[in-house]
mmCIF file of C-alpha atoms in Angstrom:
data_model
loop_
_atom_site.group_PDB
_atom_site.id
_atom_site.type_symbol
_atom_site.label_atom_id
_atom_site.label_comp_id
_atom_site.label_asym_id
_atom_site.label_seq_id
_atom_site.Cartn_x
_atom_site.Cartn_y
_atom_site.Cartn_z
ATOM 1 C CA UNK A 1 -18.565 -6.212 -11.181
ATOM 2 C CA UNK A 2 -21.262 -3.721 -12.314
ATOM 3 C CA UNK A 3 -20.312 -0.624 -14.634
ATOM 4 C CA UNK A 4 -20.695 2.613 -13.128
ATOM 5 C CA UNK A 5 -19.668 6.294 -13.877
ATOM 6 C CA UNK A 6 -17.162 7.685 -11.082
ATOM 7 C CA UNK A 7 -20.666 9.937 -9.943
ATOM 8 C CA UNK A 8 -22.929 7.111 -10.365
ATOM 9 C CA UNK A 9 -20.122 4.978 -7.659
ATOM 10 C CA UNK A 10 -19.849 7.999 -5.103
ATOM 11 C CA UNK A 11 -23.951 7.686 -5.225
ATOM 12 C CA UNK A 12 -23.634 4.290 -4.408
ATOM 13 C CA UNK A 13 -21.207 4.357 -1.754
ATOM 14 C CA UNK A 14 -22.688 7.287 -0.247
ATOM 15 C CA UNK A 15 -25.882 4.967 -0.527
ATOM 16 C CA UNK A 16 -24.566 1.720 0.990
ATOM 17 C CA UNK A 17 -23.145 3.698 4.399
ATOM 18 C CA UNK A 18 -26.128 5.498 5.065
ATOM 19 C CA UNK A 19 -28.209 2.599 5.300
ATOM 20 C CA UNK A 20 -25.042 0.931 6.935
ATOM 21 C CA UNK A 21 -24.690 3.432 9.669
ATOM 22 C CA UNK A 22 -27.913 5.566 10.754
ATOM 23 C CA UNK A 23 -24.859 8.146 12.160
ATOM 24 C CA UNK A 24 -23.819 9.194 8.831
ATOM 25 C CA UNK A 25 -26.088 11.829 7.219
ATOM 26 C CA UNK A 26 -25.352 14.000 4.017
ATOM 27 C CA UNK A 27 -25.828 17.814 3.779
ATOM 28 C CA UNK A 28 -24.451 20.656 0.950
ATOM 29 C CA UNK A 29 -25.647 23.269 -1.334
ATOM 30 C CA UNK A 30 -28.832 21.740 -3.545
ATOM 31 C CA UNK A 31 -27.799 17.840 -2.603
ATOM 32 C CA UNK A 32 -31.384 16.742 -1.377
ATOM 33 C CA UNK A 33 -34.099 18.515 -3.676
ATOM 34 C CA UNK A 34 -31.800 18.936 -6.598
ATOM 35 C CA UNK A 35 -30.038 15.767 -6.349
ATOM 36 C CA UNK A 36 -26.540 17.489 -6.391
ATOM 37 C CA UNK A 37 -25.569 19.920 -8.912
ATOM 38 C CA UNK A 38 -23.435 17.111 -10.801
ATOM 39 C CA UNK A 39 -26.203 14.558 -9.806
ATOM 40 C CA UNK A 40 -23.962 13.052 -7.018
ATOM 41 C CA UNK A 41 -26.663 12.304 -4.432
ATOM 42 C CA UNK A 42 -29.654 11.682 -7.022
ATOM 43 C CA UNK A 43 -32.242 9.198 -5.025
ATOM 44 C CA UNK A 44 -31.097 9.804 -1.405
ATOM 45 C CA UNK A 45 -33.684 12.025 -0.324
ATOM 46 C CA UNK A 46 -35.948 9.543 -1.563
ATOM 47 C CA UNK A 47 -34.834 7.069 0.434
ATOM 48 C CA UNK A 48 -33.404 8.566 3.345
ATOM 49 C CA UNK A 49 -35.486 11.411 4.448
ATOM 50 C CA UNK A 50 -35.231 15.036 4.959
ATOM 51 C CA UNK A 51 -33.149 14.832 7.956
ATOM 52 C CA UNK A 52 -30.586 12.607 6.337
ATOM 53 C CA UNK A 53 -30.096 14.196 3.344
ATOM 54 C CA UNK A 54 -30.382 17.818 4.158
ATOM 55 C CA UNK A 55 -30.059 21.616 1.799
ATOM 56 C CA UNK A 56 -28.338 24.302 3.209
ATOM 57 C CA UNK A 57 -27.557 27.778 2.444
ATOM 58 C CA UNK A 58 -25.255 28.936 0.647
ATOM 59 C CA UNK A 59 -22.206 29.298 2.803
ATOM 60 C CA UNK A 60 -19.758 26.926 3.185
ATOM 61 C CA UNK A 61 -18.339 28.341 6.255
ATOM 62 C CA UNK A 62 -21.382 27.781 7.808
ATOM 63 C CA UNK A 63 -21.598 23.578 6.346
ATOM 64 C CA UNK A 64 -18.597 22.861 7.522
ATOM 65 C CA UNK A 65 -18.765 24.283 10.815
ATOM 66 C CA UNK A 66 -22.061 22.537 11.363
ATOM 67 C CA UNK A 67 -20.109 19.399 10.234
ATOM 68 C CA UNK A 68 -17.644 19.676 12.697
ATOM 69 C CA UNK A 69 -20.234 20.609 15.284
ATOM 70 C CA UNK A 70 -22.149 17.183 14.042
ATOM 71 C CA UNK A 71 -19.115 14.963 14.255
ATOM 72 C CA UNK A 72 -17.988 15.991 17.841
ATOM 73 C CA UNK A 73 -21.422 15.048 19.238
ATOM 74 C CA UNK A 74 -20.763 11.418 17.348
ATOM 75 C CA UNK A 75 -22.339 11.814 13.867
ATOM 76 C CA UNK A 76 -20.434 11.008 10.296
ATOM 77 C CA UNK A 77 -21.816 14.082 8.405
ATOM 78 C CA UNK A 78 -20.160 14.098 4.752
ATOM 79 C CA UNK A 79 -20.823 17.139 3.520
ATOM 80 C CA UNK A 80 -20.262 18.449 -0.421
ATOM 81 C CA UNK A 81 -19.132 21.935 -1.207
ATOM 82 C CA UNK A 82 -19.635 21.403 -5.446
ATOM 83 C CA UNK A 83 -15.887 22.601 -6.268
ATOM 84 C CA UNK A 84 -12.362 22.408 -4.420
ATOM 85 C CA UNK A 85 -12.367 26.254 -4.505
ATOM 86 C CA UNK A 86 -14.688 26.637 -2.314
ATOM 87 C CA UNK A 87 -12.776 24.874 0.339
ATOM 88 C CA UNK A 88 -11.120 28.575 0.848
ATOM 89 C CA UNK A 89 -14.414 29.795 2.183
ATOM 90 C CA UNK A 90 -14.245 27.439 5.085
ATOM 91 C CA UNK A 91 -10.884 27.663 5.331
ATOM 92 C CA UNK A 92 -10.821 28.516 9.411
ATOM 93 C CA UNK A 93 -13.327 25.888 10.049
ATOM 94 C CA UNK A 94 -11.157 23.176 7.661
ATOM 95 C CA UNK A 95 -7.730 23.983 8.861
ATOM 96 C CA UNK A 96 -8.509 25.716 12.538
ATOM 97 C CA UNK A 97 -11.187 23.624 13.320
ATOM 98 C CA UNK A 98 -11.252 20.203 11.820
ATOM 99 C CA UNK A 99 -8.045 19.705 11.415
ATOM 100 C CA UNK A 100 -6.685 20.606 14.567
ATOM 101 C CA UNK A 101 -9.706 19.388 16.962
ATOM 102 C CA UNK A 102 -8.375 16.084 17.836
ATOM 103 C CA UNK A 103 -4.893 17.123 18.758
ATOM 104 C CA UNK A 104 -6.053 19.643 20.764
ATOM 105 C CA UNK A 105 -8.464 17.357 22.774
ATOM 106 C CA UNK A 106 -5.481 15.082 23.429
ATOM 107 C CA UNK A 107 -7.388 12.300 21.504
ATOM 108 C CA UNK A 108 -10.578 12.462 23.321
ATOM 109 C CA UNK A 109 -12.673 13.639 20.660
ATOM 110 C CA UNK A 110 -12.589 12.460 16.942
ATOM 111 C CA UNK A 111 -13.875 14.697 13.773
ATOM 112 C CA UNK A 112 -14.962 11.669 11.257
ATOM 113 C CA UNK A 113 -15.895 14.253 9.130
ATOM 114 C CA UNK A 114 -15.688 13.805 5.049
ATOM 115 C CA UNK A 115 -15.972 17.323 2.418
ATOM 116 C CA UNK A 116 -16.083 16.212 -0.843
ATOM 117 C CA UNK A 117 -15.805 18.881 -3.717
ATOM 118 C CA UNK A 118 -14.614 18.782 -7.586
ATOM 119 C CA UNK A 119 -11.403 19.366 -8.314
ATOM 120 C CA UNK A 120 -9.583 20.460 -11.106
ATOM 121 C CA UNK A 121 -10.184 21.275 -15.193
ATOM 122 C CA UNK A 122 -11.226 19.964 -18.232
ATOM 123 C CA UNK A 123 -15.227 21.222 -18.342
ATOM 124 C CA UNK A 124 -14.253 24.916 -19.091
ATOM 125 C CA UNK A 125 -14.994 26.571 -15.513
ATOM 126 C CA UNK A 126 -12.727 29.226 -15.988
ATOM 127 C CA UNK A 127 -10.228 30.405 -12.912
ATOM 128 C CA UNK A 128 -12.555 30.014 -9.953
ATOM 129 C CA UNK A 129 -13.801 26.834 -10.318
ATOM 130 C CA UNK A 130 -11.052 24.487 -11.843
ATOM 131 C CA UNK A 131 -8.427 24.867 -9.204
ATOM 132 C CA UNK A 132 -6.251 21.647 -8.430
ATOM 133 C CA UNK A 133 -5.715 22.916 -4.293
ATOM 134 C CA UNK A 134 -5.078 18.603 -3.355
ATOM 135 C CA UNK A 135 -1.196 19.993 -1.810
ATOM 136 C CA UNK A 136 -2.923 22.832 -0.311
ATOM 137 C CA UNK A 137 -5.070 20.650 1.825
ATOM 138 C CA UNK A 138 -2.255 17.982 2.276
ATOM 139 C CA UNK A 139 -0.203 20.964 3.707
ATOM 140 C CA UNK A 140 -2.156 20.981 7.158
ATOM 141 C CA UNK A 141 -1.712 18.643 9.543
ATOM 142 C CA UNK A 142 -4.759 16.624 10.434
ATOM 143 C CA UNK A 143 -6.450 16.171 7.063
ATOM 144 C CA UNK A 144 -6.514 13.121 5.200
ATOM 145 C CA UNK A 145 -6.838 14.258 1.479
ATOM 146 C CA UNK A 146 -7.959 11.846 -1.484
ATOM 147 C CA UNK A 147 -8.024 12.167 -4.973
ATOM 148 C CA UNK A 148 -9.484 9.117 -7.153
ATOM 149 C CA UNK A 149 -9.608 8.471 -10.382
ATOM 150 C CA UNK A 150 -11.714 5.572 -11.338
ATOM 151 C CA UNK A 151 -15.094 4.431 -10.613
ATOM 152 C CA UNK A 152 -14.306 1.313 -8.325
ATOM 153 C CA UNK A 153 -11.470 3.641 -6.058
ATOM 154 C CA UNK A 154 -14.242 6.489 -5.918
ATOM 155 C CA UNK A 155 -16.582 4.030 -4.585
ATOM 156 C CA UNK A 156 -14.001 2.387 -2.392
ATOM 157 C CA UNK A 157 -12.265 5.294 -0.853
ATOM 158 C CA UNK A 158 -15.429 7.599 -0.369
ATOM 159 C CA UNK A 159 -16.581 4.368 1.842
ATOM 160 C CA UNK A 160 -13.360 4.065 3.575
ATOM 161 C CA UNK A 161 -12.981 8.282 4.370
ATOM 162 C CA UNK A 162 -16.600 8.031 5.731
ATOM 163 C CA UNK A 163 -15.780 5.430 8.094
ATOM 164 C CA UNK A 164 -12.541 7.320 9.131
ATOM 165 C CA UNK A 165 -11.933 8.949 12.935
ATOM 166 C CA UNK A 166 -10.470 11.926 11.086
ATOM 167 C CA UNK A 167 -11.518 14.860 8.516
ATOM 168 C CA UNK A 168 -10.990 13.660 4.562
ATOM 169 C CA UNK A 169 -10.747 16.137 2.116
ATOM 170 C CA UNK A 170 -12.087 13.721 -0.793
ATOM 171 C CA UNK A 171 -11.237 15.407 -4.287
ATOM 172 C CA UNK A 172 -12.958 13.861 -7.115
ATOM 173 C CA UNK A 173 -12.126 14.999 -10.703
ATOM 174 C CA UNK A 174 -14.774 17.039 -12.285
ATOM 175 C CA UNK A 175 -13.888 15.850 -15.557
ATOM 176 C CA UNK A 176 -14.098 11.873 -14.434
ATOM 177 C CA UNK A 177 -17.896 12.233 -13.365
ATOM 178 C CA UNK A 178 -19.312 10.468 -16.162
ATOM 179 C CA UNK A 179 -16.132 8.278 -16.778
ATOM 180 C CA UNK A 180 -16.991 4.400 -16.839
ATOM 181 C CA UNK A 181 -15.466 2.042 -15.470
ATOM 182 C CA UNK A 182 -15.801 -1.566 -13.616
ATOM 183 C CA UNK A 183 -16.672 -1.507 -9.726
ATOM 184 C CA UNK A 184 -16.838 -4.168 -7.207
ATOM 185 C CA UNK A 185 -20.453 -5.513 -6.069
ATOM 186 C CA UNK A 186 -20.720 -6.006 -2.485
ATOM 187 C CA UNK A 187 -18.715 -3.888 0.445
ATOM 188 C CA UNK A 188 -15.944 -2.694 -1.273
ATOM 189 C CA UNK A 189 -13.563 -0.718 0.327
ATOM 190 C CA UNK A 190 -9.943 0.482 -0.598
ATOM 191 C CA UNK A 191 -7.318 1.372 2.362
ATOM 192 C CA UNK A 192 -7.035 5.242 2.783
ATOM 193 C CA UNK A 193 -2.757 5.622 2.242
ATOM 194 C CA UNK A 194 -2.435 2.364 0.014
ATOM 195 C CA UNK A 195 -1.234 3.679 -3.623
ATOM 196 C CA UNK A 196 -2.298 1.543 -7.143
ATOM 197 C CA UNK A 197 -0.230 -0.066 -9.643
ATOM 198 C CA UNK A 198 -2.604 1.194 -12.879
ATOM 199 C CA UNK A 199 0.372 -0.217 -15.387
ATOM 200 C CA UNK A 200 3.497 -2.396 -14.679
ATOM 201 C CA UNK A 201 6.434 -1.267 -16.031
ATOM 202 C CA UNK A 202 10.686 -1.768 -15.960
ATOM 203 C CA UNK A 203 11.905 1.178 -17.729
ATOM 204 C CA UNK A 204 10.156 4.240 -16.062
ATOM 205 C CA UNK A 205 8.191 5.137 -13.171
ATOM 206 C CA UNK A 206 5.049 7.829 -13.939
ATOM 207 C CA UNK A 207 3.063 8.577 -11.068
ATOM 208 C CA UNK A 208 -0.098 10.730 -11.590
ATOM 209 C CA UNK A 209 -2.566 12.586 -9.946
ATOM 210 C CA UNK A 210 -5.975 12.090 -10.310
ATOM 211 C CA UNK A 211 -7.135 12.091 -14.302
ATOM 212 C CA UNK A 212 -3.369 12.607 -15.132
ATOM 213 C CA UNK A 213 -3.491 8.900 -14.520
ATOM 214 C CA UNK A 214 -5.697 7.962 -18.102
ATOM 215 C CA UNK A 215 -3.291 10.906 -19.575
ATOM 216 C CA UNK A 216 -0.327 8.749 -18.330
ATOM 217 C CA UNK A 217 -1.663 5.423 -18.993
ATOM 218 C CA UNK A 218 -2.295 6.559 -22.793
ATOM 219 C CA UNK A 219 1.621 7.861 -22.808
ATOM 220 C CA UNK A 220 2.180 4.636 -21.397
ATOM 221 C CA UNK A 221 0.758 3.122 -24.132
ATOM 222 C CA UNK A 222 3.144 4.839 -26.913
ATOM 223 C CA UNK A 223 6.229 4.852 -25.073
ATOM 224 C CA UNK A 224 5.603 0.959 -25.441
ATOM 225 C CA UNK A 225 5.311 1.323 -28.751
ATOM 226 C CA UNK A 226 8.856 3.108 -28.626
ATOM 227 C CA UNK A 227 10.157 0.098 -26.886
ATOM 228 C CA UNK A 228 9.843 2.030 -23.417
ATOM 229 C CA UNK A 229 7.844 -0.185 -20.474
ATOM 230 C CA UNK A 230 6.583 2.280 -18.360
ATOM 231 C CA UNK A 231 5.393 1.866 -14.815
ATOM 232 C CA UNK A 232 2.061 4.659 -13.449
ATOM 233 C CA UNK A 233 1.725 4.447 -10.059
ATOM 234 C CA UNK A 234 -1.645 6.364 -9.337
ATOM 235 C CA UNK A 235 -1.232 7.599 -5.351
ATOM 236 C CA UNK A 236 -5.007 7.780 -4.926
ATOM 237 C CA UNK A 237 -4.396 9.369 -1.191
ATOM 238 C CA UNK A 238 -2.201 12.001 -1.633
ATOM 239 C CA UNK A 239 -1.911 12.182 2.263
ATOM 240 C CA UNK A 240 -0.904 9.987 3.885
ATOM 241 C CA UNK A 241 1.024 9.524 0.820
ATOM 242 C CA UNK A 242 2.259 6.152 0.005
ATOM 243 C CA UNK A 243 5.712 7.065 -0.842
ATOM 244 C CA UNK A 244 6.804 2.866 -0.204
ATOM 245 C CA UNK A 245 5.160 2.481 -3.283
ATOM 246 C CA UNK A 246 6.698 5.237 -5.067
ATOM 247 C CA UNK A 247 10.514 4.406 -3.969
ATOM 248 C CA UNK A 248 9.962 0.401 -5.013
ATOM 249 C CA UNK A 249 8.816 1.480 -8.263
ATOM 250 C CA UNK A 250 11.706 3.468 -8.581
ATOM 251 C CA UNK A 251 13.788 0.816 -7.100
ATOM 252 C CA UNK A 252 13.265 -1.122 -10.420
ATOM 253 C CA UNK A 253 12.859 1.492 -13.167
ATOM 254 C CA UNK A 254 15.513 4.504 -11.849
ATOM 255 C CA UNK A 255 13.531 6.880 -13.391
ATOM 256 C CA UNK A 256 10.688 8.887 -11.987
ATOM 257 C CA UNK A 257 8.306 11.441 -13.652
ATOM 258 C CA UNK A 258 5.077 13.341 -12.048
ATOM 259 C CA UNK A 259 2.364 14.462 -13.453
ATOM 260 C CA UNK A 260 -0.441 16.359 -11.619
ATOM 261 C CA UNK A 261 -2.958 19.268 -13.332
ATOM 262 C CA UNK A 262 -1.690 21.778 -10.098
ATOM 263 C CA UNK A 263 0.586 24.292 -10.524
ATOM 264 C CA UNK A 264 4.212 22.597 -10.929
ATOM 265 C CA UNK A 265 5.363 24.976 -8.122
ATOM 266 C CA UNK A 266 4.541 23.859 -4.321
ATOM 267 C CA UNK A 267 2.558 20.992 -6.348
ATOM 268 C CA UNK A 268 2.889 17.651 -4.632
ATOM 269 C CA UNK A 269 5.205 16.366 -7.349
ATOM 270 C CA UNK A 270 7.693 18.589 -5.768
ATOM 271 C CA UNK A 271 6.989 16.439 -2.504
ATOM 272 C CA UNK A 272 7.150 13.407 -4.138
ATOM 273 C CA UNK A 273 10.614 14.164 -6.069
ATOM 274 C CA UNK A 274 12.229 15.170 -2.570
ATOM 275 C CA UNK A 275 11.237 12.074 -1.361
ATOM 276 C CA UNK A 276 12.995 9.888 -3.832
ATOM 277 C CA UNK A 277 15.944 12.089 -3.872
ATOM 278 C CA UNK A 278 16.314 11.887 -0.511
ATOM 279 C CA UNK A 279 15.507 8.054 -0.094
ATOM 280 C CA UNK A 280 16.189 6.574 -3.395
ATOM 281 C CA UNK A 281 18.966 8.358 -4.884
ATOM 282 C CA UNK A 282 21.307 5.419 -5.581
ATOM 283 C CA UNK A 283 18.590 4.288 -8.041
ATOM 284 C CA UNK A 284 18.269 6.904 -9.757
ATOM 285 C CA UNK A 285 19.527 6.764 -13.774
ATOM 286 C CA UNK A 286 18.588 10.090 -14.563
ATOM 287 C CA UNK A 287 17.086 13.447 -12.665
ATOM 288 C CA UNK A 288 13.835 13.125 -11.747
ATOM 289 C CA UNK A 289 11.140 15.082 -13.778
ATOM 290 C CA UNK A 290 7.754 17.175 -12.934
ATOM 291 C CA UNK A 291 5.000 18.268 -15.062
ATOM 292 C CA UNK A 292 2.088 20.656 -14.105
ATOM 293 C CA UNK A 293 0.229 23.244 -15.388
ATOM 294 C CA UNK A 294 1.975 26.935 -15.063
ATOM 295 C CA UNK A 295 1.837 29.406 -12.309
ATOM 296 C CA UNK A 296 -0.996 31.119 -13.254
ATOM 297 C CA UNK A 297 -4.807 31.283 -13.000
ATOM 298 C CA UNK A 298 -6.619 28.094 -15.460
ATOM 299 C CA UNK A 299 -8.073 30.019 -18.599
ATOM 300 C CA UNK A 300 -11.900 29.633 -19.323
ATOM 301 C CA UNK A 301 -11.646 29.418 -23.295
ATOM 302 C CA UNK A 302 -11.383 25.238 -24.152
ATOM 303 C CA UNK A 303 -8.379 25.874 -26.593
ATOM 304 C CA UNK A 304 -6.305 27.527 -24.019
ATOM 305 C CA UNK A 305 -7.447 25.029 -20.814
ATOM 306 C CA UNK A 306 -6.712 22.071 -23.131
ATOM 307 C CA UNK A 307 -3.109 23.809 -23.912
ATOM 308 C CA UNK A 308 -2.698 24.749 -20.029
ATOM 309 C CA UNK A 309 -2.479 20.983 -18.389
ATOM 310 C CA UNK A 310 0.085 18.516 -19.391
ATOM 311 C CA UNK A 311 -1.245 16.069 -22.256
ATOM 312 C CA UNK A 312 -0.370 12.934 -23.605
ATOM 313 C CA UNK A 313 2.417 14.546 -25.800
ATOM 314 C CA UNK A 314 3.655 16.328 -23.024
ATOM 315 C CA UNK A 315 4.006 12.879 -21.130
ATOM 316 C CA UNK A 316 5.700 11.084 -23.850
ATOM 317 C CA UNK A 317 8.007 14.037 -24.708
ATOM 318 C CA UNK A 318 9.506 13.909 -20.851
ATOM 319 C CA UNK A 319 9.764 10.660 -20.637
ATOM 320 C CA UNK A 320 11.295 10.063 -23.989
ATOM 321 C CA UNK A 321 13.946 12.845 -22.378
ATOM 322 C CA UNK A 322 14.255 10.695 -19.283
ATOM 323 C CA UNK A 323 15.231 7.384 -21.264
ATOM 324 C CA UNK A 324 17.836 9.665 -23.124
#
C-alpha cells in the first residue's frame, strides 16, 4: 500500500495506462503545460510527450468531439473538462454522439472514451461550478458514470473506465482531491458496476454518494454510539448501478437512507428508493428516507454552502427517525 491523495491516485493511474497502452493519450484545458488546474496530470508531459498529453482550447464541445473522433479510429483518449458543469457545453457530443455511437453502428464501432471533471461542493465555487449532475449523466443511455470517493477506488476505477469499450463519465469530488488515503501498489483495478461495503452494519442501511460517504461513515460512527449499527454502502458506479448490493443490505437491516450532495429531486436516491420499494418491500421496517441538498442553485458564501448539503447531523437526525 502507498498513501496517496485521491489527485495524486488519478495521476498515477492515468500514469500506469499510458505507458500500458501507447493508444491511450490525455488532452483538456491547461493539462500538459500547466499540469491540470487541480494538478491532476502533473509530470505527464514530462514523460509522455506533447502528442500524448496534449492543451486545447477552450471549448469543450470541441474536446469531446475530437475524443469521440479519436476513439472511433481506435484510440483511448481520456479527456478532462475541470468541473461537471461543463459537461453541458458538450452536451450534443456527450449524449448525441458518444453515447449513442455504438448502438447506432449495431456494435461495430466502440467509443472507449473517458471525461473526467469535478463534481460537486465544498471549495466555495459558487452556482456554476459545484453542481452534483452524476443522475443527469446516468439518465442517457450509453454512458457509464462513476463517482469515487477514496484514493485506492479513484485509482482503481479511472484504470478500469479507461480500459472500457464504452464512454465513462468519471466524477471525482472536488473536495476529496487532497484527501489521503491507502492505495494498492501494483495493477489495481476495481470492477466498473461492483458497489463497496465502507461499514458493516445490522440495524440500518446508508448508502452515499461520493464524499457523502466520510459524512455517513462519521454518522455511522455516533449512531453506534446510540446503540445503532449502521451499514454505508458507497455505490462507487452510479450506472450501472449495483442495486444487488443495495437490496442485500437492506435484506438484513430493513431500513434504507440516501444521501447524495444533488438536488433531492430527480437525484439518484430517488432511483435507488424505487428500487427497493419495488424489489425489497417485504423487508422493509420503516419508509425509506432521502437526503440532498434543496432545489436550488449551491450558494458561493462558505456559511451558506456548508448549511446547503446534508451533514453529519443531518445523517444522524434521519436515521435516528428511521430506528423510531
Amino acid at each position: 500500500m502507498t498513501q496517496m491523495t485521491c489527485i495524486q491516485a488519478t495521476t498515477a493511474a492515468l500514469a500506469e495506462e499510458m505507458a500500458r497502452d501507447a493508444t491511450v493519450f490525455h488532452a483538456g484545458i491547461d493539462v500538459a503545460k500547466v499540469g491540470g488546474v487541480f494538478g491532476g496530470s502533473v509530470g505527464l508531459l514530462e514523460r509522455f510527450g506533447p502528442k500524448r498529453v496534449r492543451d486545447t482550447p477552450i471549448s469543450e464541445a470541441a474536446i469531446v468531439g475530437m475524443a469521440v473522433g479519436a476513439a472511433l479510429v481506435g484510440a483511448r483518449p481520456v479527456i478532462q473538462l475541470m468541473f461537471a458543469d461543463f459537461l453541458m457545453r458538450a452536451w450534443d457530443e456527450i449524449v448525441n454522439q458518444a453515447a449513442k455511437m455504438r448502438f447506432m453502428c449495431g456494435g461495430s464501432s466502440t467509443v472507449p472514451l473517458t471525461i473526467m471533471a469535478g463534481t460537486g461542493g465544498g471549495i466555495s465555487a459558487a452556482a456554476q461550478h459545484s453542481q452534483s449532475i452524476e443522475a443527469m449523466c446516468a439518465h442517457v443511455p450509453g454512458l457509464i458514470v462513476v463517482c469515487p470517493s477514496t484514493p485506492a477506488d479513484c485509482k482503481g476505477l479511472l484504470k478500469s473506465a479507461i480500459r472500457d469499450d464504452n464512454p465513462v463519465i468519471f466524477l471525482d469530488s472536488k473536495a476529496l482531491g487532497n484527501f489521503k488515503g491507502e492505495v494498492p501498489d501494483g495493477d489495481h483495478l476495481v470492477p466498473l458496476g461492483k458497489a463497496a461495503v465502507a461499514r458493516a452494519g445490522k440495524d440500518l442501511t446508508i448508502v452515499a454518494v461520493s464524499r457523502m460517504v466520510h459524512s455517513a461513515l462519521a454518522a455511522a460512527q455516533t449512531l453506534a454510539e446510540q446503540g445503532i449499527d449502521a451499514e454505508v454502502i458507497d455505490p462507487r458506479t452510479i450506472y450501472p448501478l449495483d442495486t444487488q448490493a443495495i437490496l442485500e443490505s437492506v435484506a438484513r437491516t430493513g431500513r434504507l437512507l440516501v444521501v447524495h450532495e444533488a438536488s433531492t429531486f430527480c437525484g439518484i436516491g430517488a432511483e435507488i428508493v424505487a428500487s427497493v420499494t419495488d424489489k425489497a418491500f417485504d423487508s422493509l421496517k420503516a419508509a425509506p428516507v432521502r437526503l440532498g441538498s434543496p432545489h436550488s442553485p449551491v450558494p458561493f458564501a462558505p456559511v451558506l454552502e456548508n448549511r446547503f448539503y446534508p451533514r453529519v447531523d443531518d445523517i444522524v437526525a434521519a436515521g435516528q427517525r428511521l430506528m423510531g
